[in-house]
C-alpha cells in the first residue's frame, strides 16, 4: 500500500494546478510554482497584470524558466500510467488504487482485497472468488481443452471428407409436394 501512496503522491507533485494533468512542457515562475507553458500562457491571456495562479505573486516581464528535469519526470510518470486523469493504473482498483488480486467467479471481474472485505460487499457475500493466479490457471486449462476438442473435431472432419471429387448428378424427375414443402428431385449418377 505504501507504494501506491507514493505513486499517488508523485503524481500529485507532477500535476499542473491549472489543467490537473501531468506537466507538459513545465515552466517555473519567479515565485517557484510550476505550470504547463500553455496553461500559464492561457491564464495570463485573461489577466492584465501577470501573477501566479497559486500565490497571486506578481510576475513582471512574464519570466518563465523551463524545467527539463520536471518534464522528464512527468514523461516517466505518464509512461508508468500515473496520469491523474486516467484515475487508475492498468491492474489497480479504480476505487482503492490497490492491486487486483481476486477474480469474482460470479461477476467475472477482477477485484482488490479492499473491495472484497468492504462493508458495501454485503449483497455480494455469496459470490465465489479465487486468486487471479488460480483463475488464470483454470482459464488456461479450459482454453487448452477447447483447443484440443477443436483440433480433434477438425481432424475427424478432414478424415470423413471424400478424397475424390463428387460424381456429377443428373435430374431424372420431380416429385411434386404441397404446402410449404419444396419440390423433391430424383437424381441419378
C-alpha atoms as an extended CHARMM CRD file, in Angstrom:
* protein
*
       189  EXT
         1         1  UNK       CA              0.0000000000        0.0000000000        0.0000000000  PROA      1               0.0000000000
         2         2  UNK       CA              2.8820000000        2.3630000000        0.7250000000  PROA      2               0.0000000000
         3         3  UNK       CA              3.9510000000        2.0340000000       -2.9210000000  PROA      3               0.0000000000
         4         4  UNK       CA              0.5050000000        3.1150000000       -4.1160000000  PROA      4               0.0000000000
         5         5  UNK       CA              0.5310000000        6.1200000000       -1.7750000000  PROA      5               0.0000000000
         6         6  UNK       CA              3.9770000000        7.0650000000       -3.0640000000  PROA      6               0.0000000000
         7         7  UNK       CA              2.7430000000        6.7310000000       -6.6590000000  PROA      7               0.0000000000
         8         8  UNK       CA             -0.2260000000        8.9530000000       -5.8760000000  PROA      8               0.0000000000
         9         9  UNK       CA              1.9840000000       11.4990000000       -4.0940000000  PROA      9               0.0000000000
        10        10  UNK       CA              4.3990000000       11.5350000000       -7.0420000000  PROA      10              0.0000000000
        11        11  UNK       CA              1.5120000000       12.0220000000       -9.4810000000  PROA      11              0.0000000000
        12        12  UNK       CA              0.2160000000       14.9350000000       -7.3860000000  PROA      12              0.0000000000
        13        13  UNK       CA              3.6850000000       16.5440000000       -7.3480000000  PROA      13              0.0000000000
        14        14  UNK       CA              3.8830000000       16.2310000000      -11.1340000000  PROA      14              0.0000000000
        15        15  UNK       CA              0.3960000000       17.6300000000      -11.7600000000  PROA      15              0.0000000000
        16        16  UNK       CA             -0.2130000000       21.0960000000      -13.1350000000  PROA      16              0.0000000000
        17        17  UNK       CA             -2.6010000000       23.0050000000      -10.8090000000  PROA      17              0.0000000000
        18        18  UNK       CA             -4.3580000000       24.5810000000      -13.8090000000  PROA      18              0.0000000000
        19        19  UNK       CA             -5.1580000000       21.6230000000      -16.1000000000  PROA      19              0.0000000000
        20        20  UNK       CA             -4.8680000000       18.9420000000      -13.3770000000  PROA      20              0.0000000000
        21        21  UNK       CA             -2.8850000000       16.7640000000      -15.7630000000  PROA      21              0.0000000000
        22        22  UNK       CA              0.7580000000       15.7200000000      -15.6780000000  PROA      22              0.0000000000
        23        23  UNK       CA              3.0490000000       18.5870000000      -16.6580000000  PROA      23              0.0000000000
        24        24  UNK       CA              3.5240000000       19.1580000000      -20.3630000000  PROA      24              0.0000000000
        25        25  UNK       CA              6.4650000000       21.4950000000      -21.1060000000  PROA      25              0.0000000000
        26        26  UNK       CA              6.6700000000       22.6430000000      -17.4530000000  PROA      26              0.0000000000
        27        27  UNK       CA              7.9120000000       26.1060000000      -16.5670000000  PROA      27              0.0000000000
        28        28  UNK       CA              8.5120000000       27.7950000000      -13.2120000000  PROA      28              0.0000000000
        29        29  UNK       CA              7.5990000000       31.3310000000      -12.2280000000  PROA      29              0.0000000000
        30        30  UNK       CA              9.6950000000       33.6540000000      -10.0620000000  PROA      30              0.0000000000
        31        31  UNK       CA              7.7020000000       32.5100000000       -7.0220000000  PROA      31              0.0000000000
        32        32  UNK       CA              8.7840000000       28.8760000000       -7.6030000000  PROA      32              0.0000000000
        33        33  UNK       CA              5.4290000000       27.4340000000       -8.6710000000  PROA      33              0.0000000000
        34        34  UNK       CA              5.3000000000       25.2170000000      -11.7690000000  PROA      34              0.0000000000
        35        35  UNK       CA              2.7470000000       25.1170000000      -14.5880000000  PROA      35              0.0000000000
        36        36  UNK       CA              2.4600000000       23.7960000000      -18.1290000000  PROA      36              0.0000000000
        37        37  UNK       CA              3.7040000000       26.5080000000      -20.5050000000  PROA      37              0.0000000000
        38        38  UNK       CA              0.3700000000       26.5380000000      -22.3640000000  PROA      38              0.0000000000
        39        39  UNK       CA             -1.6330000000       26.6780000000      -19.0900000000  PROA      39              0.0000000000
        40        40  UNK       CA              0.1910000000       29.7240000000      -17.7040000000  PROA      40              0.0000000000
        41        41  UNK       CA              0.0220000000       31.4210000000      -21.1170000000  PROA      41              0.0000000000
        42        42  UNK       CA             -3.7490000000       30.8100000000      -21.1470000000  PROA      42              0.0000000000
        43        43  UNK       CA             -4.1260000000       32.2390000000      -17.6260000000  PROA      43              0.0000000000
        44        44  UNK       CA             -2.1140000000       35.3150000000      -18.4650000000  PROA      44              0.0000000000
        45        45  UNK       CA             -4.1510000000       35.9850000000      -21.6280000000  PROA      45              0.0000000000
        46        46  UNK       CA             -7.1330000000       36.6790000000      -19.3410000000  PROA      46              0.0000000000
        47        47  UNK       CA             -5.1430000000       38.8990000000      -16.9030000000  PROA      47              0.0000000000
        48        48  UNK       CA             -3.9610000000       42.4530000000      -17.2490000000  PROA      48              0.0000000000
        49        49  UNK       CA             -1.2910000000       42.1470000000      -14.5510000000  PROA      49              0.0000000000
        50        50  UNK       CA              0.5040000000       38.8250000000      -14.7520000000  PROA      50              0.0000000000
        51        51  UNK       CA              0.5380000000       36.9230000000      -11.4670000000  PROA      51              0.0000000000
        52        52  UNK       CA              0.9220000000       33.3610000000      -10.2320000000  PROA      52              0.0000000000
        53        53  UNK       CA             -2.4090000000       31.4700000000      -10.2280000000  PROA      53              0.0000000000
        54        54  UNK       CA             -1.3450000000       29.7390000000       -6.9760000000  PROA      54              0.0000000000
        55        55  UNK       CA              0.0160000000       32.5120000000       -4.7290000000  PROA      55              0.0000000000
        56        56  UNK       CA             -1.0140000000       35.6290000000       -6.7220000000  PROA      56              0.0000000000
        57        57  UNK       CA              2.5330000000       36.9890000000       -6.5940000000  PROA      57              0.0000000000
        58        58  UNK       CA              3.2400000000       39.4240000000       -9.4240000000  PROA      58              0.0000000000
        59        59  UNK       CA              5.3670000000       38.0720000000      -12.2700000000  PROA      59              0.0000000000
        60        60  UNK       CA              6.7930000000       41.0880000000      -14.0770000000  PROA      60              0.0000000000
        61        61  UNK       CA              8.1120000000       40.5550000000      -17.5610000000  PROA      61              0.0000000000
        62        62  UNK       CA              6.4250000000       37.1740000000      -17.9790000000  PROA      62              0.0000000000
        63        63  UNK       CA              9.6590000000       35.4740000000      -16.9690000000  PROA      63              0.0000000000
        64        64  UNK       CA              9.3200000000       31.6940000000      -17.4160000000  PROA      64              0.0000000000
        65        65  UNK       CA             12.0630000000       29.1520000000      -16.7320000000  PROA      65              0.0000000000
        66        66  UNK       CA             11.8040000000       25.7830000000      -18.4730000000  PROA      66              0.0000000000
        67        67  UNK       CA             12.2860000000       22.7340000000      -16.2620000000  PROA      67              0.0000000000
        68        68  UNK       CA             13.7590000000       19.8520000000      -18.2440000000  PROA      68              0.0000000000
        69        69  UNK       CA             14.0860000000       17.5330000000      -15.1940000000  PROA      69              0.0000000000
        70        70  UNK       CA             10.4130000000       18.0490000000      -14.3010000000  PROA      70              0.0000000000
        71        71  UNK       CA              9.4370000000       17.4090000000      -17.9260000000  PROA      71              0.0000000000
        72        72  UNK       CA             11.4110000000       14.1360000000      -17.8800000000  PROA      72              0.0000000000
        73        73  UNK       CA              9.8140000000       13.0300000000      -14.5960000000  PROA      73              0.0000000000
        74        74  UNK       CA              6.3430000000       13.8500000000      -15.9300000000  PROA      74              0.0000000000
        75        75  UNK       CA              7.0110000000       11.8080000000      -19.0580000000  PROA      75              0.0000000000
        76        76  UNK       CA              8.1960000000        8.8400000000      -16.9660000000  PROA      76              0.0000000000
        77        77  UNK       CA              5.1030000000        9.0970000000      -14.7710000000  PROA      77              0.0000000000
        78        78  UNK       CA              2.9310000000        9.1820000000      -17.8960000000  PROA      78              0.0000000000
        79        79  UNK       CA              4.6550000000        6.0250000000      -19.1610000000  PROA      79              0.0000000000
        80        80  UNK       CA              4.0620000000        4.3510000000      -15.7780000000  PROA      80              0.0000000000
        81        81  UNK       CA              0.3450000000        5.1760000000      -16.0470000000  PROA      81              0.0000000000
        82        82  UNK       CA              0.4180000000        7.5340000000      -13.0680000000  PROA      82              0.0000000000
        83        83  UNK       CA             -1.5360000000       10.0880000000      -15.0530000000  PROA      83              0.0000000000
        84        84  UNK       CA             -4.1800000000       11.5050000000      -12.6700000000  PROA      84              0.0000000000
        85        85  UNK       CA             -6.7260000000       11.8840000000      -15.4910000000  PROA      85              0.0000000000
        86        86  UNK       CA             -6.6240000000        8.1330000000      -16.0510000000  PROA      86              0.0000000000
        87        87  UNK       CA             -7.6060000000        7.6930000000      -12.4140000000  PROA      87              0.0000000000
        88        88  UNK       CA             -6.2470000000        4.1930000000      -12.1480000000  PROA      88              0.0000000000
        89        89  UNK       CA             -3.3750000000        2.0610000000      -13.2060000000  PROA      89              0.0000000000
        90        90  UNK       CA             -3.9030000000       -0.8270000000      -15.5710000000  PROA      90              0.0000000000
        91        91  UNK       CA             -4.1060000000       -3.5350000000      -12.8980000000  PROA      91              0.0000000000
        92        92  UNK       CA             -5.3490000000       -1.4620000000       -9.9630000000  PROA      92              0.0000000000
        93        93  UNK       CA             -8.7630000000       -0.9240000000       -8.4730000000  PROA      93              0.0000000000
        94        94  UNK       CA            -10.2910000000        2.3710000000       -9.5430000000  PROA      94              0.0000000000
        95        95  UNK       CA            -11.8280000000        2.8930000000       -6.0870000000  PROA      95              0.0000000000
        96        96  UNK       CA             -8.9160000000        1.9040000000       -3.8280000000  PROA      96              0.0000000000
        97        97  UNK       CA             -5.8490000000        2.0040000000       -6.1490000000  PROA      97              0.0000000000
        98        98  UNK       CA             -4.9810000000       -1.4320000000       -4.8110000000  PROA      98              0.0000000000
        99        99  UNK       CA             -3.6950000000       -4.2820000000       -6.9400000000  PROA      99              0.0000000000
       100       100  UNK       CA             -6.4420000000       -6.5110000000       -8.3600000000  PROA      100             0.0000000000
       101       101  UNK       CA             -5.6570000000       -9.8410000000       -6.7000000000  PROA      101             0.0000000000
       102       102  UNK       CA             -9.0140000000      -11.6490000000       -6.7410000000  PROA      102             0.0000000000
       103       103  UNK       CA            -11.3010000000      -12.8870000000       -9.5100000000  PROA      103             0.0000000000
       104       104  UNK       CA            -15.0520000000      -12.9520000000       -8.8470000000  PROA      104             0.0000000000
       105       105  UNK       CA            -16.3920000000      -16.0900000000      -10.4930000000  PROA      105             0.0000000000
       106       106  UNK       CA            -19.9860000000      -14.8750000000      -10.3700000000  PROA      106             0.0000000000
       107       107  UNK       CA            -19.3600000000      -11.4170000000      -11.8510000000  PROA      107             0.0000000000
       108       108  UNK       CA            -16.3300000000      -12.4950000000      -13.9190000000  PROA      108             0.0000000000
       109       109  UNK       CA            -14.4660000000       -9.3710000000      -12.7070000000  PROA      109             0.0000000000
       110       110  UNK       CA            -11.1500000000       -8.6620000000      -11.0330000000  PROA      110             0.0000000000
       111       111  UNK       CA            -11.3600000000       -7.0380000000       -7.5990000000  PROA      111             0.0000000000
       112       112  UNK       CA             -8.9300000000       -5.8570000000       -4.9220000000  PROA      112             0.0000000000
       113       113  UNK       CA             -8.8220000000       -7.1070000000       -1.3350000000  PROA      113             0.0000000000
       114       114  UNK       CA            -10.3560000000       -3.8590000000       -0.0600000000  PROA      114             0.0000000000
       115       115  UNK       CA            -13.3730000000       -4.3680000000       -2.3460000000  PROA      115             0.0000000000
       116       116  UNK       CA            -13.6910000000       -7.9630000000       -1.1550000000  PROA      116             0.0000000000
       117       117  UNK       CA            -13.6710000000       -7.0600000000        2.5480000000  PROA      117             0.0000000000
       118       118  UNK       CA            -15.6060000000       -3.7910000000        2.3220000000  PROA      118             0.0000000000
       119       119  UNK       CA            -18.9870000000       -3.4600000000        4.0860000000  PROA      119             0.0000000000
       120       120  UNK       CA            -20.6110000000       -2.4550000000        0.7670000000  PROA      120             0.0000000000
       121       121  UNK       CA            -19.9500000000       -6.0090000000       -0.4110000000  PROA      121             0.0000000000
       122       122  UNK       CA            -22.7760000000       -7.3880000000        1.7790000000  PROA      122             0.0000000000
       123       123  UNK       CA            -25.0060000000       -8.1540000000       -1.2180000000  PROA      123             0.0000000000
       124       124  UNK       CA            -22.0850000000       -9.9920000000       -2.8920000000  PROA      124             0.0000000000
       125       125  UNK       CA            -21.0130000000      -12.1280000000        0.0840000000  PROA      125             0.0000000000
       126       126  UNK       CA            -22.3400000000      -15.2940000000       -1.5490000000  PROA      126             0.0000000000
       127       127  UNK       CA            -20.1900000000      -14.7090000000       -4.6460000000  PROA      127             0.0000000000
       128       128  UNK       CA            -17.3110000000      -17.0840000000       -5.0870000000  PROA      128             0.0000000000
       129       129  UNK       CA            -13.8130000000      -15.6150000000       -5.5670000000  PROA      129             0.0000000000
       130       130  UNK       CA            -10.3620000000      -17.0290000000       -6.2320000000  PROA      130             0.0000000000
       131       131  UNK       CA             -6.8820000000      -15.6310000000       -6.6760000000  PROA      131             0.0000000000
       132       132  UNK       CA             -6.0280000000      -14.1360000000      -10.0570000000  PROA      132             0.0000000000
       133       133  UNK       CA             -3.2650000000      -16.7340000000      -10.4740000000  PROA      133             0.0000000000
       134       134  UNK       CA             -5.6700000000      -19.6050000000       -9.8610000000  PROA      134             0.0000000000
       135       135  UNK       CA             -8.2860000000      -18.0790000000      -12.1830000000  PROA      135             0.0000000000
       136       136  UNK       CA             -5.6290000000      -17.6810000000      -14.8720000000  PROA      136             0.0000000000
       137       137  UNK       CA             -4.6090000000      -21.3250000000      -14.4940000000  PROA      137             0.0000000000
       138       138  UNK       CA             -8.2370000000      -22.5130000000      -14.7350000000  PROA      138             0.0000000000
       139       139  UNK       CA             -8.8200000000      -20.3320000000      -17.8060000000  PROA      139             0.0000000000
       140       140  UNK       CA             -5.6810000000      -21.6340000000      -19.4970000000  PROA      140             0.0000000000
       141       141  UNK       CA             -6.6910000000      -25.2520000000      -18.7860000000  PROA      141             0.0000000000
       142       142  UNK       CA            -10.2110000000      -24.6260000000      -20.0770000000  PROA      142             0.0000000000
       143       143  UNK       CA             -8.8610000000      -22.9560000000      -23.1930000000  PROA      143             0.0000000000
       144       144  UNK       CA             -6.4150000000      -25.8150000000      -23.7210000000  PROA      144             0.0000000000
       145       145  UNK       CA             -9.2670000000      -28.3670000000      -23.5280000000  PROA      145             0.0000000000
       146       146  UNK       CA            -11.3190000000      -26.3860000000      -26.0420000000  PROA      146             0.0000000000
       147       147  UNK       CA             -8.3690000000      -26.1340000000      -28.4360000000  PROA      147             0.0000000000
       148       148  UNK       CA             -7.8150000000      -29.8960000000      -28.1840000000  PROA      148             0.0000000000
       149       149  UNK       CA            -11.5130000000      -30.5490000000      -28.8820000000  PROA      149             0.0000000000
       150       150  UNK       CA            -11.4360000000      -28.2560000000      -31.9280000000  PROA      150             0.0000000000
       151       151  UNK       CA             -8.2570000000      -29.8930000000      -33.2720000000  PROA      151             0.0000000000
       152       152  UNK       CA             -9.7890000000      -33.3720000000      -32.8620000000  PROA      152             0.0000000000
       153       153  UNK       CA            -13.0620000000      -32.2340000000      -34.4740000000  PROA      153             0.0000000000
       154       154  UNK       CA            -11.2030000000      -30.7430000000      -37.4160000000  PROA      154             0.0000000000
       155       155  UNK       CA             -9.1690000000      -33.9200000000      -37.8190000000  PROA      155             0.0000000000
       156       156  UNK       CA            -12.3460000000      -36.0140000000      -37.7670000000  PROA      156             0.0000000000
       157       157  UNK       CA            -13.9610000000      -33.7490000000      -40.3830000000  PROA      157             0.0000000000
       158       158  UNK       CA            -10.8590000000      -33.9210000000      -42.5670000000  PROA      158             0.0000000000
       159       159  UNK       CA            -10.8760000000      -37.7350000000      -42.3940000000  PROA      159             0.0000000000
       160       160  UNK       CA            -14.5560000000      -38.0430000000      -43.2920000000  PROA      160             0.0000000000
       161       161  UNK       CA            -14.3010000000      -35.6580000000      -46.2210000000  PROA      161             0.0000000000
       162       162  UNK       CA            -14.2610000000      -37.5280000000      -49.5540000000  PROA      162             0.0000000000
       163       163  UNK       CA            -10.8820000000      -37.5320000000      -51.2490000000  PROA      163             0.0000000000
       164       164  UNK       CA            -12.2900000000      -37.8120000000      -54.7690000000  PROA      164             0.0000000000
       165       165  UNK       CA            -14.4760000000      -35.2620000000      -56.4080000000  PROA      165             0.0000000000
       166       166  UNK       CA            -18.1890000000      -35.9700000000      -56.0640000000  PROA      166             0.0000000000
       167       167  UNK       CA            -19.9040000000      -37.5890000000      -59.0490000000  PROA      167             0.0000000000
       168       168  UNK       CA            -21.9300000000      -35.4110000000      -61.3490000000  PROA      168             0.0000000000
       169       169  UNK       CA            -25.6290000000      -35.7740000000      -60.7460000000  PROA      169             0.0000000000
       170       170  UNK       CA            -28.3920000000      -35.6010000000      -63.2960000000  PROA      170             0.0000000000
       171       171  UNK       CA            -32.0270000000      -34.7270000000      -62.5720000000  PROA      171             0.0000000000
       172       172  UNK       CA            -34.3710000000      -37.5110000000      -63.7620000000  PROA      172             0.0000000000
       173       173  UNK       CA            -37.6450000000      -36.2450000000      -62.3770000000  PROA      173             0.0000000000
       174       174  UNK       CA            -39.5130000000      -34.2050000000      -59.7930000000  PROA      174             0.0000000000
       175       175  UNK       CA            -41.9000000000      -35.2930000000      -57.1070000000  PROA      175             0.0000000000
       176       176  UNK       CA            -44.4340000000      -32.5230000000      -56.5930000000  PROA      176             0.0000000000
       177       177  UNK       CA            -45.2890000000      -31.6210000000      -52.9910000000  PROA      177             0.0000000000
       178       178  UNK       CA            -47.9530000000      -29.4290000000      -51.4340000000  PROA      178             0.0000000000
       179       179  UNK       CA            -47.9570000000      -26.5860000000      -48.9300000000  PROA      179             0.0000000000
       180       180  UNK       CA            -44.7650000000      -25.0770000000      -47.6670000000  PROA      180             0.0000000000
       181       181  UNK       CA            -42.6490000000      -28.0470000000      -48.7980000000  PROA      181             0.0000000000
       182       182  UNK       CA            -40.4310000000      -27.6080000000      -51.7980000000  PROA      182             0.0000000000
       183       183  UNK       CA            -40.1260000000      -29.9270000000      -54.7640000000  PROA      183             0.0000000000
       184       184  UNK       CA            -38.0790000000      -33.0380000000      -54.2480000000  PROA      184             0.0000000000
       185       185  UNK       CA            -35.8980000000      -34.0430000000      -57.1960000000  PROA      185             0.0000000000
       186       186  UNK       CA            -34.8160000000      -37.5370000000      -58.1840000000  PROA      186             0.0000000000
       187       187  UNK       CA            -31.1570000000      -37.7900000000      -59.0750000000  PROA      187             0.0000000000
       188       188  UNK       CA            -29.0320000000      -40.4490000000      -60.7300000000  PROA      188             0.0000000000
       189       189  UNK       CA            -25.3510000000      -40.6780000000      -61.3820000000  PROA      189             0.0000000000
